[in-house]
C-alpha positions as CSV (number, residue, x, y, z in Angstrom):
1,X,-9.3,-12.2,4.4
2,X,-11.6,-14.9,3.1
3,X,-14.9,-13.2,2.3
4,X,-16.3,-16.1,0.2
5,X,-19.3,-16.4,2.5
6,X,-20.1,-12.7,2.2
7,X,-20.6,-11.4,-1.3
8,X,-19.2,-8.1,-2.5
9,X,-22.7,-6.8,-3.1
10,X,-23.6,-7.6,0.6
11,X,-20.4,-5.8,1.7
12,X,-21.3,-2.8,-0.3
13,X,-24.9,-2.8,1.1
14,X,-23.5,-3.0,4.6
15,X,-21.2,-0.1,3.8
16,X,-24.2,2.0,2.5
17,X,-25.9,1.4,5.9
18,X,-23.0,2.6,7.9
19,X,-22.6,5.6,5.7
20,X,-26.2,6.5,6.2
21,X,-25.8,6.1,9.9
22,X,-22.7,8.3,10.0
23,X,-24.6,11.0,8.1
24,X,-27.5,10.9,10.6
25,X,-25.0,11.2,13.6
26,X,-23.3,14.1,12.0
27,X,-26.6,15.8,11.3
28,X,-27.6,15.5,14.9
29,X,-24.3,17.0,16.0
30,X,-24.8,20.0,13.7
31,X,-28.2,20.6,15.3
32,X,-26.6,20.5,18.8
33,X,-24.0,22.9,17.5
34,X,-26.6,25.2,16.3
35,X,-28.4,25.2,19.6
36,X,-25.1,26.0,21.4
37,X,-24.4,28.8,19.0
38,X,-27.8,30.4,19.6
39,X,-27.3,30.1,23.4
40,X,-23.9,31.9,23.2
41,X,-25.5,34.6,21.2
42,X,-28.1,35.1,23.8
43,X,-30.9,34.0,21.6
44,X,-33.9,32.2,22.9
45,X,-33.9,28.4,22.5
46,X,-36.3,27.6,19.6
47,X,-38.7,24.7,19.9
48,X,-38.0,24.2,16.3
49,X,-34.4,23.1,17.1
50,X,-35.7,20.9,19.9
51,X,-38.2,19.2,17.5
52,X,-35.6,18.8,14.9
53,X,-33.1,17.2,17.3
54,X,-35.8,14.8,18.4
55,X,-36.7,13.9,14.9
56,X,-33.0,13.4,13.9
57,X,-32.2,11.2,16.9
58,X,-35.4,9.2,16.9
59,X,-34.6,5.5,16.6
60,X,-30.8,6.2,16.1
61,X,-29.7,4.2,19.1
62,X,-31.9,1.2,18.0
63,X,-30.7,1.4,14.5
64,X,-27.0,1.7,15.6
65,X,-27.3,-1.3,17.9
66,X,-29.0,-3.4,15.2
67,X,-26.3,-2.5,12.7
68,X,-23.6,-3.3,15.2
69,X,-25.0,-6.7,15.9
70,X,-25.4,-7.5,12.3
71,X,-21.9,-6.4,11.4
72,X,-20.5,-8.4,14.2
73,X,-22.4,-11.5,13.0
74,X,-21.2,-10.9,9.4
75,X,-17.6,-10.1,10.0
76,X,-16.9,-11.6,13.4
77,X,-15.2,-14.7,12.0
78,X,-13.2,-12.6,9.4
79,X,-11.5,-10.0,11.7
80,X,-10.4,-9.5,15.3
81,X,-13.0,-8.5,17.8
82,X,-11.2,-5.3,18.6
83,X,-11.8,-3.8,15.2
84,X,-15.5,-4.5,15.1
85,X,-18.0,-1.8,16.0
86,X,-19.1,-1.7,19.7
87,X,-22.6,-1.1,21.0
88,X,-22.6,2.2,22.9
89,X,-25.0,2.6,25.8
90,X,-27.0,5.9,26.2
91,X,-28.8,6.9,29.5
92,X,-32.6,6.7,29.2
93,X,-32.9,10.4,30.0
94,X,-29.7,11.7,28.6
95,X,-28.9,15.4,28.8
96,X,-27.5,17.4,25.9
97,X,-23.9,16.6,26.8
98,X,-24.5,12.9,27.1
99,X,-26.3,12.9,23.7
100,X,-23.4,14.8,22.1
101,X,-20.9,12.3,23.5
102,X,-23.0,9.3,22.3
103,X,-23.3,10.9,18.8
104,X,-19.6,11.5,18.6
105,X,-18.8,7.9,19.5
106,X,-21.3,6.7,17.0
107,X,-19.7,8.8,14.3
108,X,-16.3,7.4,15.3
109,X,-17.4,3.8,15.3
110,X,-19.1,4.4,11.9
111,X,-15.9,5.8,10.3
112,X,-13.9,3.0,11.7
113,X,-16.3,0.4,10.4
114,X,-16.3,2.1,7.0
115,X,-12.6,1.9,6.8
116,X,-12.7,-1.8,7.8
117,X,-15.2,-2.6,5.1
118,X,-13.2,-0.7,2.5
119,X,-10.1,-2.8,3.4
120,X,-12.1,-6.0,3.1
121,X,-13.3,-4.8,-0.3
122,X,-9.9,-3.8,-1.3
123,X,-8.9,-7.3,-2.3
124,X,-9.9,-10.9,-1.8
125,X,-6.8,-12.3,-3.4
126,X,-3.1,-11.6,-3.0
127,X,-1.3,-10.1,-5.9
128,X,1.5,-12.0,-7.6
129,X,4.0,-9.6,-6.2
130,X,2.8,-10.0,-2.7
131,X,2.8,-13.8,-3.1
132,X,6.4,-13.7,-4.2
133,X,7.3,-11.6,-1.1
134,X,5.3,-14.0,1.1
135,X,7.1,-17.0,-0.4
136,X,10.5,-15.4,0.2
137,X,9.7,-14.7,3.8
138,X,8.4,-18.3,4.3
139,X,11.6,-19.6,3.0
140,X,13.7,-17.4,5.3
141,X,11.7,-18.6,8.3
142,X,11.9,-22.3,7.3
143,X,15.7,-22.3,6.3
144,X,17.3,-19.6,8.6
145,X,15.1,-19.2,11.7
146,X,13.2,-22.4,12.5
147,X,16.4,-24.6,13.0
148,X,17.8,-22.0,15.5
149,X,14.8,-20.2,17.0
150,X,11.8,-22.6,16.8
151,X,9.7,-20.5,19.2
152,X,10.0,-17.4,17.1
153,X,9.6,-19.4,13.9
154,X,6.3,-20.7,15.2
155,X,4.8,-17.2,15.6
156,X,6.2,-16.1,12.3
157,X,4.8,-19.1,10.5
158,X,1.4,-18.3,12.0
159,X,1.7,-14.6,11.0
160,X,2.6,-15.5,7.4
161,X,-0.3,-18.0,7.2
162,X,-2.7,-15.3,8.6
163,X,-1.5,-12.9,5.9
164,X,-1.9,-15.4,3.2
165,X,-5.5,-15.8,4.4
166,X,-5.8,-12.0,4.5
167,X,-6.3,-12.0,8.3
168,X,-4.1,-8.9,8.5
169,X,-4.9,-7.9,12.1
170,X,-3.9,-11.3,13.3
171,X,-0.8,-11.3,11.1
172,X,0.4,-8.0,12.5
173,X,-0.2,-8.9,16.1
174,X,1.8,-12.1,15.8
175,X,4.7,-10.4,13.9
176,X,4.5,-7.6,16.5
177,X,4.9,-10.1,19.3
178,X,8.2,-11.3,17.8
179,X,9.4,-7.8,17.3
180,X,8.5,-6.7,20.8
181,X,10.4,-9.6,22.4
182,X,13.6,-9.1,20.4
183,X,13.3,-5.4,20.7
184,X,13.2,-5.7,24.5
185,X,16.3,-7.8,24.5
186,X,18.1,-5.3,22.4
187,X,17.2,-2.5,24.7
188,X,18.3,-4.6,27.7
189,X,21.6,-5.2,26.1
190,X,22.1,-1.5,25.4
191,X,21.2,-0.6,29.0
192,X,23.5,-3.3,30.4
193,X,26.5,-2.1,28.3
194,X,25.9,1.6,29.2
195,X,25.7,0.9,32.9
196,X,22.7,0.7,35.3
197,X,23.1,4.3,36.5
198,X,22.7,5.8,33.0
199,X,19.9,3.3,32.2
200,X,17.9,4.3,35.2
201,X,18.3,8.0,34.4
202,X,17.4,7.7,30.8
203,X,14.9,4.9,31.2
204,X,14.8,4.2,27.4
205,X,17.8,4.1,25.2
206,X,17.9,6.6,22.4
207,X,17.6,5.6,18.7
208,X,21.2,6.5,18.1
209,X,22.2,4.0,20.8
210,X,20.1,1.2,19.2
211,X,20.8,1.6,15.5
212,X,24.4,0.1,15.7
213,X,23.0,-3.0,17.3
214,X,20.2,-3.3,14.6
215,X,22.7,-2.6,11.8
216,X,25.0,-5.3,13.1
217,X,22.1,-7.8,13.2
218,X,20.6,-7.1,9.8
219,X,23.1,-5.1,7.8
220,X,21.7,-2.9,5.0
221,X,18.2,-3.9,5.9
222,X,18.3,-2.1,9.2
223,X,16.0,0.8,8.1
224,X,13.3,-1.8,7.1
225,X,13.5,-3.2,10.6
226,X,13.3,0.2,12.2
227,X,10.3,1.1,10.1
228,X,8.6,-2.1,11.3
229,X,9.4,-1.4,14.9
230,X,8.1,2.2,14.8
231,X,4.9,1.1,12.9
232,X,4.2,-1.5,15.5
233,X,5.0,0.6,18.5
234,X,3.4,3.8,17.3
235,X,0.3,2.3,15.8
236,X,-0.6,-1.3,16.4
237,X,0.6,-1.9,19.9
238,X,-1.6,0.6,21.6
239,X,-4.1,2.1,19.2
240,X,-7.1,-0.2,19.7
241,X,-9.1,-0.6,16.5
242,X,-6.3,0.2,14.1
243,X,-6.7,-2.0,11.0
244,X,-3.6,-2.7,9.0
245,X,-3.3,-2.3,5.2
246,X,-1.7,-5.2,3.2
247,X,1.4,-3.1,2.7
248,X,1.7,-2.4,6.5
249,X,1.2,-6.0,7.2
250,X,4.1,-6.9,4.8
251,X,6.3,-4.2,6.4
252,X,5.7,-5.8,9.8
253,X,6.3,-9.3,8.5
254,X,9.5,-8.4,6.7
255,X,10.8,-6.5,9.8
256,X,10.0,-9.4,12.1
257,X,11.6,-11.9,9.9
258,X,14.7,-9.8,9.5
259,X,15.0,-9.2,13.2
260,X,14.6,-12.8,14.1
261,X,17.1,-13.9,11.5
262,X,19.7,-11.4,12.8
263,X,18.9,-12.2,16.5
264,X,20.0,-15.9,16.1
265,X,23.6,-14.6,15.7
266,X,23.5,-12.6,18.8
267,X,23.2,-8.9,19.7
268,X,26.4,-6.9,19.4
269,X,27.1,-3.4,18.3
270,X,28.6,-2.9,14.8
271,X,32.1,-1.8,14.8
272,X,32.9,1.7,13.4
């Protein structure tokens, strides 16, 4: 991702603010746990704990909202909206349970944002090795996919371009869209060949049913494709806020390109 308008020092300063906020939320949760422990032991609730909780939480919501808004302003044009921290409402007269839930969510958003900032700080330029892999994938799309499957090539070109600009989330989602479409076609083919009755009973084909089709499409690279499919389906397709690493993005891109390249020749099970 291009962070040229946001210096490394500013990113580190933002990270420190999120770390401090996380520490405050965790300290407040410890106070609530102490209160609950005393109650379970039959001890009288101490006003000391009440005052401490009030002191720890004072201004926390306002500080969290301010930090969320500033982070959204700073990073909103660099990453997808789904991975940015969300402002969390808290009732004006929240009870202990509502305060606990709020603090847990603040802690979760803080950890997520810290991971995001770490990833942004990880690198601002592609390594020479990654550039070589990127060039190889671009050539595959241009020479072997675009002439036959222009609609898939369009998404893949956008995904590769997003990766080169280090917009990893966008890159993964575009590559995932290609994977999802072709993957659905493979499953439909398997269901069709195994008969509707069995397909209805089992709903989804097993991996052992699908591997021969993938192997026929991509040959020895089949495990790379399966790795990309599993990564997308188990992580990025339904876990909102998941932020890919550069390596995960390349796995997704490689898998999508291999799958599209194989798909142009049709879906058929490999012969034993």
